[in-house]
XYZ file of C-alpha atoms in Angstrom:
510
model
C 72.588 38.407 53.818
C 71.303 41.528 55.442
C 73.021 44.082 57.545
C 71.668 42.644 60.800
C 71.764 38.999 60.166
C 75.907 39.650 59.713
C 75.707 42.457 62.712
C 74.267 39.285 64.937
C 76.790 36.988 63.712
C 79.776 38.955 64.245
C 78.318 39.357 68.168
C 77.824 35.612 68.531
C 80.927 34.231 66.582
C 83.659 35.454 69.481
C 81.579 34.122 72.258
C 81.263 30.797 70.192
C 84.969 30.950 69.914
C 85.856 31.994 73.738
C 83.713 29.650 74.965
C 84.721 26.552 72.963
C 88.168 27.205 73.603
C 87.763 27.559 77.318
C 85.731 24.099 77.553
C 87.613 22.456 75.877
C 91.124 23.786 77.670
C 89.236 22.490 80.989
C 88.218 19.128 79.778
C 91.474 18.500 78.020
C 93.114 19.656 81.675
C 91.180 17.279 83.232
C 91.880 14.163 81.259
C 95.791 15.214 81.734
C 95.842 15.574 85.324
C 93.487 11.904 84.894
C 96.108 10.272 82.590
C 99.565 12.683 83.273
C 100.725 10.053 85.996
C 100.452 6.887 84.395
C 101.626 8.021 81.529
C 104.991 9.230 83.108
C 105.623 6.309 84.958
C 105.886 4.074 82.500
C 109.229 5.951 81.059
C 107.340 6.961 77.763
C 108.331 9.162 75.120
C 107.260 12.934 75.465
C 105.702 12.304 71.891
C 103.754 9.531 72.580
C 102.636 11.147 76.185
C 101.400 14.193 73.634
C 100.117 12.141 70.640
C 97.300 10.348 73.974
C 95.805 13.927 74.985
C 95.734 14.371 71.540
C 93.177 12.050 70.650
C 91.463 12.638 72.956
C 90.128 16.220 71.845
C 88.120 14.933 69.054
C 85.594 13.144 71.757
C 86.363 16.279 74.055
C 85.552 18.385 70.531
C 82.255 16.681 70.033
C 80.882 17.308 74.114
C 82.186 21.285 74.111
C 80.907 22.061 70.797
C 76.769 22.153 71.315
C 77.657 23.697 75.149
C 79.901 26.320 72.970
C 76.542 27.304 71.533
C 74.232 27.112 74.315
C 76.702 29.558 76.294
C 77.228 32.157 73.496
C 73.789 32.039 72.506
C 72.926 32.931 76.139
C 75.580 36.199 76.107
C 74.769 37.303 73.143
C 71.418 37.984 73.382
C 71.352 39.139 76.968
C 74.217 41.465 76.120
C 72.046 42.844 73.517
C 69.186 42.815 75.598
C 71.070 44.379 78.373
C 72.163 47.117 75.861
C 68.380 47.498 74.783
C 69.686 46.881 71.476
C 66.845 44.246 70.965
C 64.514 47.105 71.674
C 65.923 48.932 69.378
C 65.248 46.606 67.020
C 61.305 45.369 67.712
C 60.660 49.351 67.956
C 62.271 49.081 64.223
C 59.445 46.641 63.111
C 61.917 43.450 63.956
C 60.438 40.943 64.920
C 61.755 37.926 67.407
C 61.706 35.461 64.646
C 63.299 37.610 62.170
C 66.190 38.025 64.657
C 65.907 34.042 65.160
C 67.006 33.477 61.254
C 70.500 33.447 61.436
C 70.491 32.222 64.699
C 68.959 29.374 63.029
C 71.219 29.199 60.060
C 74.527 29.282 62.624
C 72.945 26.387 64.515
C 71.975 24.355 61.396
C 75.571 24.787 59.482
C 76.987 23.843 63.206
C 74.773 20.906 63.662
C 76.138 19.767 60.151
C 79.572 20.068 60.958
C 79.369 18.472 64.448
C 77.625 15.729 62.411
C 80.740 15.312 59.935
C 83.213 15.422 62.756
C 81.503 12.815 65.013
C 80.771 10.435 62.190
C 83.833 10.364 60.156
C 86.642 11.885 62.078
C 86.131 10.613 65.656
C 85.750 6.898 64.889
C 88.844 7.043 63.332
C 90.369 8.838 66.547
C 88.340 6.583 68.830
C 90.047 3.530 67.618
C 93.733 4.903 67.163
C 93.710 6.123 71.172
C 92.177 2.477 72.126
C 95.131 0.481 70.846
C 97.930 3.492 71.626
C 96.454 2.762 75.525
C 96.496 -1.011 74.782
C 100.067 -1.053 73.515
C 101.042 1.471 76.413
C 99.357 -1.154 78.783
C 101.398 -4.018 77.471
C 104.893 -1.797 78.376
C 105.859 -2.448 81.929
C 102.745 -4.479 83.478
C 103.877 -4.601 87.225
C 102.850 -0.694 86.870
C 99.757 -2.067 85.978
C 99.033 -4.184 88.833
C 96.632 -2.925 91.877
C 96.523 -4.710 95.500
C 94.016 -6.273 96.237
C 92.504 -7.165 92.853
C 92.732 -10.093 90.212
C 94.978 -8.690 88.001
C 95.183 -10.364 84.395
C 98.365 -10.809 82.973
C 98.117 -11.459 78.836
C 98.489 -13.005 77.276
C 99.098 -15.856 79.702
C 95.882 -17.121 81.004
C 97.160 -16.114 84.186
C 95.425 -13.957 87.031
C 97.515 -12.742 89.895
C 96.141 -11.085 93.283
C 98.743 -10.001 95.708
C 98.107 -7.767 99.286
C 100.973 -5.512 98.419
C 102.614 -4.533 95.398
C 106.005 -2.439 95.152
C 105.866 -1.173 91.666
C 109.162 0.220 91.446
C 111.029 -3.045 92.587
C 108.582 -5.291 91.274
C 108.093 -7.261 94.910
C 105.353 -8.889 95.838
C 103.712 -9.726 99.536
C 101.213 -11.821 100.266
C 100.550 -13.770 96.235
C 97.867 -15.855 94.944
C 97.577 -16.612 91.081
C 94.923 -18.423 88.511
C 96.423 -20.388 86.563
C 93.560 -21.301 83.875
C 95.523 -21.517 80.515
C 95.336 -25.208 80.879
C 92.172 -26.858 79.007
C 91.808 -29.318 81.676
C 94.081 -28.749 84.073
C 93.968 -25.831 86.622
C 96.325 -24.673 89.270
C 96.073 -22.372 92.348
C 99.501 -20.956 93.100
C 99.876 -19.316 96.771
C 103.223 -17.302 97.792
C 104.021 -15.573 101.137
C 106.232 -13.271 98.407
C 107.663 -12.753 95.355
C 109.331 -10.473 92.823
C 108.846 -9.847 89.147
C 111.243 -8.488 86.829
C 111.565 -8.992 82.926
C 114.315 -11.730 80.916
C 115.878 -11.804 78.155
C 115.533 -8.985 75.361
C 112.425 -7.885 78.186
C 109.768 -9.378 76.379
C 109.408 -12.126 78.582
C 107.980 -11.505 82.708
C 109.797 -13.845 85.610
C 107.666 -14.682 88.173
C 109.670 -15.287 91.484
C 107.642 -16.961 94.103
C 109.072 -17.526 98.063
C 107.758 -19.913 100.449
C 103.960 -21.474 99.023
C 102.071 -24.091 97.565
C 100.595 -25.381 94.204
C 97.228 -26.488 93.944
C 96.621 -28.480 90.789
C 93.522 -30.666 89.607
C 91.766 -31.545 86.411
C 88.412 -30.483 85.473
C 87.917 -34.684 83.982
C 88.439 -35.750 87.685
C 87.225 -33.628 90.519
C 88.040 -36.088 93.563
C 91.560 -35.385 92.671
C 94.022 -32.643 94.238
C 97.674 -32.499 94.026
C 99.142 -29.944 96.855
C 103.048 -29.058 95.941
C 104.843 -26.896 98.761
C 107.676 -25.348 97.258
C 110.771 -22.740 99.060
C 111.344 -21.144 95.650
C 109.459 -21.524 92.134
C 109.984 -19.740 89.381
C 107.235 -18.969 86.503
C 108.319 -17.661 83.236
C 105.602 -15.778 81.055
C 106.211 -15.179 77.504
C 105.712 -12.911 75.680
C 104.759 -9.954 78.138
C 106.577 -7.327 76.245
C 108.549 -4.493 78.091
C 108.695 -2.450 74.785
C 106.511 -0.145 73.839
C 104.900 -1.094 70.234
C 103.179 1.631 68.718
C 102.347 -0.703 65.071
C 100.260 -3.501 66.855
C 96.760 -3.133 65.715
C 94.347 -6.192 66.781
C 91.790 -4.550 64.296
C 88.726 -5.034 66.695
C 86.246 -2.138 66.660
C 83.976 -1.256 68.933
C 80.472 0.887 68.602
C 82.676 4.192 69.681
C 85.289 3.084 66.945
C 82.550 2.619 64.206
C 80.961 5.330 61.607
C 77.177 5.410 61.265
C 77.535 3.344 57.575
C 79.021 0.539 59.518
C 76.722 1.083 62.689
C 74.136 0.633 60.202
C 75.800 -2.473 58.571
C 75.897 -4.221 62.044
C 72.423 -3.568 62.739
C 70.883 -4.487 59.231
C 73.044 -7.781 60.129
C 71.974 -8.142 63.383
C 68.212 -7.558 62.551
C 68.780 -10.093 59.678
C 69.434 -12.847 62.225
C 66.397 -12.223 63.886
C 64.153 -12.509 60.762
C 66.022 -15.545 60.207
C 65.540 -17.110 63.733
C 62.109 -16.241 64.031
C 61.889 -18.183 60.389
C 63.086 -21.201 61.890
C 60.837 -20.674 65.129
C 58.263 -21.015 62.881
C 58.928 -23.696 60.825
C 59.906 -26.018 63.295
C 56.229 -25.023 65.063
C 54.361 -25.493 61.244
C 56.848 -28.792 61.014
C 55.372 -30.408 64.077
C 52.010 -29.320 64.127
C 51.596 -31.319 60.909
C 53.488 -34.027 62.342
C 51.112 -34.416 64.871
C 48.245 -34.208 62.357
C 49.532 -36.342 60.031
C 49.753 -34.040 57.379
C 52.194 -33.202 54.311
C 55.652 -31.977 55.168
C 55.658 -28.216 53.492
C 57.684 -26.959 51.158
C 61.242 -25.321 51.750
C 61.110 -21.685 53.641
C 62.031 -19.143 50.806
C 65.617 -17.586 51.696
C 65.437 -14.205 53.853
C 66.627 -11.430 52.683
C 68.796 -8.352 54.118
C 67.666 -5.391 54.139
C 68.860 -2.513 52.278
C 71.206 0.021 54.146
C 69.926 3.867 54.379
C 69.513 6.087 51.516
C 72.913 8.569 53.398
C 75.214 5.622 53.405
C 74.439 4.681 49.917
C 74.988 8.295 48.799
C 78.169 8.523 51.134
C 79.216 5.486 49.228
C 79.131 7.228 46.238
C 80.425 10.238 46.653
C 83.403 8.235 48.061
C 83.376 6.097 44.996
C 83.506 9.156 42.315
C 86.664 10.623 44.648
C 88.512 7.746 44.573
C 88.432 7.561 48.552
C 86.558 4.330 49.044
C 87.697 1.738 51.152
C 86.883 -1.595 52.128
C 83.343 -1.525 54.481
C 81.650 -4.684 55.889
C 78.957 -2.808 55.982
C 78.410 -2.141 52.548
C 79.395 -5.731 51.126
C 76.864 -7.437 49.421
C 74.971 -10.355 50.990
C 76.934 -13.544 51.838
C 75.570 -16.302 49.313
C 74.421 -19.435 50.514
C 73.121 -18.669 53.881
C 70.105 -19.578 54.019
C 67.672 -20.390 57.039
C 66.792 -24.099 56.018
C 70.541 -24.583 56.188
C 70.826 -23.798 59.423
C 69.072 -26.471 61.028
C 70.919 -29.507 60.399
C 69.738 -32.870 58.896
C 66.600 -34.015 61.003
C 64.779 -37.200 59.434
C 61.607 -35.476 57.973
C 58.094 -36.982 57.983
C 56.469 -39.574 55.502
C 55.268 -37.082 52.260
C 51.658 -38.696 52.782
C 48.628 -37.928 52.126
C 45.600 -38.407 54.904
C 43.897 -40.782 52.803
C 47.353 -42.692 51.917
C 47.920 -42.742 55.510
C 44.074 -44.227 56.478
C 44.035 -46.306 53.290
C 47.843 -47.959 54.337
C 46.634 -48.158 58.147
C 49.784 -46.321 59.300
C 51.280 -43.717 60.951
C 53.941 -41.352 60.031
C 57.151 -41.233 62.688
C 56.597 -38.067 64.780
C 59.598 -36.498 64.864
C 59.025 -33.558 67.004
C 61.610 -30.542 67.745
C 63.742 -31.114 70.950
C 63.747 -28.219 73.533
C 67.694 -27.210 73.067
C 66.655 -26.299 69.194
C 63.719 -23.698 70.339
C 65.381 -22.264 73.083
C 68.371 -21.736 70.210
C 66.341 -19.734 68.491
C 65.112 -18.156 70.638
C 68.401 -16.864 72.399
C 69.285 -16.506 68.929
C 66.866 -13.842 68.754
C 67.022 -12.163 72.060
C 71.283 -11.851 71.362
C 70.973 -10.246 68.014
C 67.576 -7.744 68.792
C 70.264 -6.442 71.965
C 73.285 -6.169 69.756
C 71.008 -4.244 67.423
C 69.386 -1.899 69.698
C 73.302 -1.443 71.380
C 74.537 -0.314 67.661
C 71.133 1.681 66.867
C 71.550 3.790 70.256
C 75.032 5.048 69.011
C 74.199 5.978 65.764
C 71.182 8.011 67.194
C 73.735 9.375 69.851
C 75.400 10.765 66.780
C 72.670 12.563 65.524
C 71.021 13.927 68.599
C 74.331 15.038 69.842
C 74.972 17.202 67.022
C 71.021 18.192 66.582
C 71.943 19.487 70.108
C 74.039 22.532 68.160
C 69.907 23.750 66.686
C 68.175 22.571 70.167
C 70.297 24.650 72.277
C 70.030 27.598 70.073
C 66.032 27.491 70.251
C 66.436 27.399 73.834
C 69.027 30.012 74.475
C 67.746 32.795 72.521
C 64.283 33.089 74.889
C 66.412 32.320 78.177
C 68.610 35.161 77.434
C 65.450 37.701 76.269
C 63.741 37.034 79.230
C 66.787 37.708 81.858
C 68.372 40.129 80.284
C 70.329 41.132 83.817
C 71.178 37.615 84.127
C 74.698 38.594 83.466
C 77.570 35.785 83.526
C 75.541 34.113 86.430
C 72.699 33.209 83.436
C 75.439 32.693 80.734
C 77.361 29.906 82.801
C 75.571 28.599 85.696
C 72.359 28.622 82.976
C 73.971 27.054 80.205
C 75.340 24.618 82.391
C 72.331 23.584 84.282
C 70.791 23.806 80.678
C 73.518 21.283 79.568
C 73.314 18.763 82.812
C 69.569 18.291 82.726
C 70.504 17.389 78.951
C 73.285 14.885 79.721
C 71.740 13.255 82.011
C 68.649 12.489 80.180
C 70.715 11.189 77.478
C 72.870 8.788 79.677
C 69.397 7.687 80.986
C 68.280 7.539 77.309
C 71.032 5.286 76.449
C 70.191 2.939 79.242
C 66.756 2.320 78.052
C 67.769 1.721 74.744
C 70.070 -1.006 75.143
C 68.054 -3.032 77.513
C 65.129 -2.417 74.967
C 62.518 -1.019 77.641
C 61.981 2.017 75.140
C 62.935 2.055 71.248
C 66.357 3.765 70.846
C 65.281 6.682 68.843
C 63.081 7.563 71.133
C 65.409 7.108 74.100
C 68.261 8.895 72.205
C 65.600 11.469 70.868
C 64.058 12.626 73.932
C 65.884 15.200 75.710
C 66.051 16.777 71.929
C 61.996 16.778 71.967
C 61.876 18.313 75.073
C 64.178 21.090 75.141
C 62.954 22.178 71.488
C 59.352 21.982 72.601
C 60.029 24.268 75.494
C 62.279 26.170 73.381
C 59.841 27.124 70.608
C 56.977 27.915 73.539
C 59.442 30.248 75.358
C 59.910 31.797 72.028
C 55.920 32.000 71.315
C 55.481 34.034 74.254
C 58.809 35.998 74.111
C 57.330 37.169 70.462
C 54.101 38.227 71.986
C 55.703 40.412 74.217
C 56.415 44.124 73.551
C 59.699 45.029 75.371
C 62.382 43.098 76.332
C 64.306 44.712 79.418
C 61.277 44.524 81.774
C 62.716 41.247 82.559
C 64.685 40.380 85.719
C 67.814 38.570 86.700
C 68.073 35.128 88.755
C 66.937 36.972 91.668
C 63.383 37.392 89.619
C 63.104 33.904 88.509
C 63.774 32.560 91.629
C 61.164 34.601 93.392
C 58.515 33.620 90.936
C 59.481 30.265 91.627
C 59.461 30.752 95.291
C 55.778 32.578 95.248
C 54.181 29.812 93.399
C 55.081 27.648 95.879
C 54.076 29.577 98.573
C 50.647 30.228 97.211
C 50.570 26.603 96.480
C 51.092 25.761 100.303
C 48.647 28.867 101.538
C 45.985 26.780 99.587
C 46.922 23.427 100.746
């Protein structure tokens, strides 16, 4: 590495370092002062209070990093610009690109370890902070409970509303509560008050109810309702624990909880339903056509196949294999035997195997059996369900990428911002980069809208602001290139005349 290239790097690696440090401080601050008061008043360890906040920095982590490099991008070079160091330099023979290569090679070893970190270290995180805030939810509900709103209370079946709620003392003003556990039987339970408290070893929640009626009628017979008035009744619900279990683990992932190999896995799955929906679509169509015709039944469809999962996961596979690290991945299991689309449909009584001139000769006609409505529409729900639980899976696994692509993007677009403001100061470096970073967000929220509901494909949606920001990046650094000094430019008060004058012009022509 030359002289330079490790001259720019040591001016870019402490503003990398302030700046991710500082973002992440604020973000972290803000999901404390967020999560600080629930926490504490459900009489929680100080251990399990700091083991929350701290997974949540890996998500935090994964947001602050590509800012991180937007920002010290953006100082560095308008520091140096500032300095006229960078005309030191192009006088030199330097040219803008040859001061862009380890710019370049900071952003690309960045973007590769943003990668790693979102897709193998924050799933992990992801999942252990969803079920520490599930088993914290399960420790003292009534803390849980807001007026006004159908609260659920698990694993009951029960749904309780009440006008006011005294958390402390656990009394209740002004109750109603869904009872829908039963199968057929449901009951409507209205209190002027009430208290709650736990029994027993506190696993168990004691519902006290003053001065009501019970509602009760079965779903089998809706002319019937039986109205109980009662002074006091008492509901016991079990299993509400009051202890804080830190080793329950219902095992359910989500697409935030999930690395890109299993992503992947649920998407060649999901996209495997669809091929075999739209197989039976069209068989049952060929099926009755030829019913109607009076032709041959066809042969059985030929089995469809998965598809095969990308060339990364394969190779992650075995590199994990060789270290003696692999585990256990739906994704990567073979192909479940046996399922095949003809065995899907159930037993249907199939047409006569005739041929026409059996059929003319014999002066017959074959049964037509034709395809009731409920089957189609089947499918085709089938197919709708599975093509949006695809795209859902395929939009976070492009997430991943373009997120940590971001680290490069960012870079491209930095360098020029900060050449051609040099006087910017820190009123370019933050209100810049974060302006920068907002357009950015936002497009990708939007992104991730449109790719769920399927109006656009998800890599595009998930792609976009990426495109965009490196297209104008690269042209800001064309012209940036092509010009010879680089303290002629202004500050914020510069661009925001030029902006200003265009529009004026613009509206002296109009």
């Amino acid at each position: 590495m030359r002289l330079l290239d490790r001259y720019l790097l040591r001016q870019f690696i402490p503003p990398l370092v302030f700046a991710f440090s500082a973002m992440t401080s604020i973000m972290l601050l803000n999901q404390v002062a967020r999560r600080f008061g629930a926490l504490v008043g459900k009489g929680l360890p100080w251990s399990v209070i700091g083991e929350v906040f701290l997974l949540c920095l890996p998500f935090i982590i994964a947001m602050t990093l590509p800012m991180a490099v937007l920002i010290a991008m953006l100082y560095t070079f308008s520091h140096l610009a500032a300095d006229s160091e960078i005309t030191a330099m192009r006088a030199s023979g330097l040219s803008v690109l040859q001061l862009l290569r380890p710019m370049i090679l900071a952003g690309v070893t960045l973007t590769a370890v943003n990668f790693w970190f979102t897709d193998q270290v924050l799933p992990d995180s992801n999942a252990e902070l969803r079920n520490l805030l599930i088993n914290i939810q399960r420790k003292k509900p009534t803390l849980e409970l807001r007026e006004q709103v159908i609260n659920e209370i698990p694993p009951s079946g029960m749904f309780l509303r009440a006008g006011r709620i005294n958390a402390n003392g656990g009394r209740l003003k002004d109750v109603t509560i869904y009872d829908m556990a039963g199968t057929d039987s449901r009951r409507v339970i209205y209190a002027d008050s009430g208290e709650m408290g736990f029994a027993g070893q506190g696993t168990d929640l004691q519902l006290r109810l003053f001065s009501g009626a019970i509602h009760a009628f079965k779903q089998s017979d809706p002319t019937l309702l039986q109205i109980t008035d009662f002074t006091t009744n008492t509901i016991l619900v079990k299993d509400v624990s009051n202890r804080l279990d830190l080793e329950a683990n219902d095992g359910v992932r989500g697409d935030r909880e999930m690395s890109t190999c299993e992503m992947m896995g649920t998407v060649r799955d999901a996209e495997y339903e669809v091929d075999v929906a739209a197989s039976r679509r069209k068989s049952l169509a060929q099926r009755d056509l030829r019913n109607l015709l009076v032709l041959p039944a066809l042969a059985p469809t030929p089995r469809v196949r998965r598809g095969a999962l990308p060339a990364y996961c394969t190779l992650l596979t075995t590199i994990r294999q060789r270290l003696g690290t692999a585990k256990p991945d739906s994704a990567t299991q073979l192909d479940r035997p046996g399922y095949e689309p003809d065995g899907l449909w159930g037993d249907r009584p199939e047409t006569i195997p005739l041929t026409v001139p059996q059929v003319a000769a014999a002066g017959v006609r074959r049964p037509q059996v034709l395809t009731s409505w409920p089957e189609v529409s089947a499918a085709r729900d089938e197919i709708k369900s599975a093509t949006s639980r695809g795209n859902q899976y395929l939009v976070e696994v492009h997430k991943k990428w373009a997120i940590s692509v971001a680290c490069l993007v960012f870079a491209l677009v930095g360098i020029p911002m900060a050449l051609r403001f040099p006087r910017g100061g820190m009123g370019l470096v933050i209100g810049g980069g974060l302006a920068v970073f907002a357009i950015y967000y936002v497009g990708l929220i939007a992104g991730e809208g449109l790719g769920n509901n399927g109006i656009m494909a998800p890599w595009i949606a998930m792609w976009a602001p990426n495109l965009i920001f490196a297209a104008l990046g690269m042209l800001w650094l064309a012209r940036v290139s092509r010009e010879s000094g680089s303290t002629r430019g202004g500050d914020l008060g510069e661009l925001w005349d030029t902006l200003t004058s265009r529009f004026r012009r613009r509206k002296a022509v109009a």
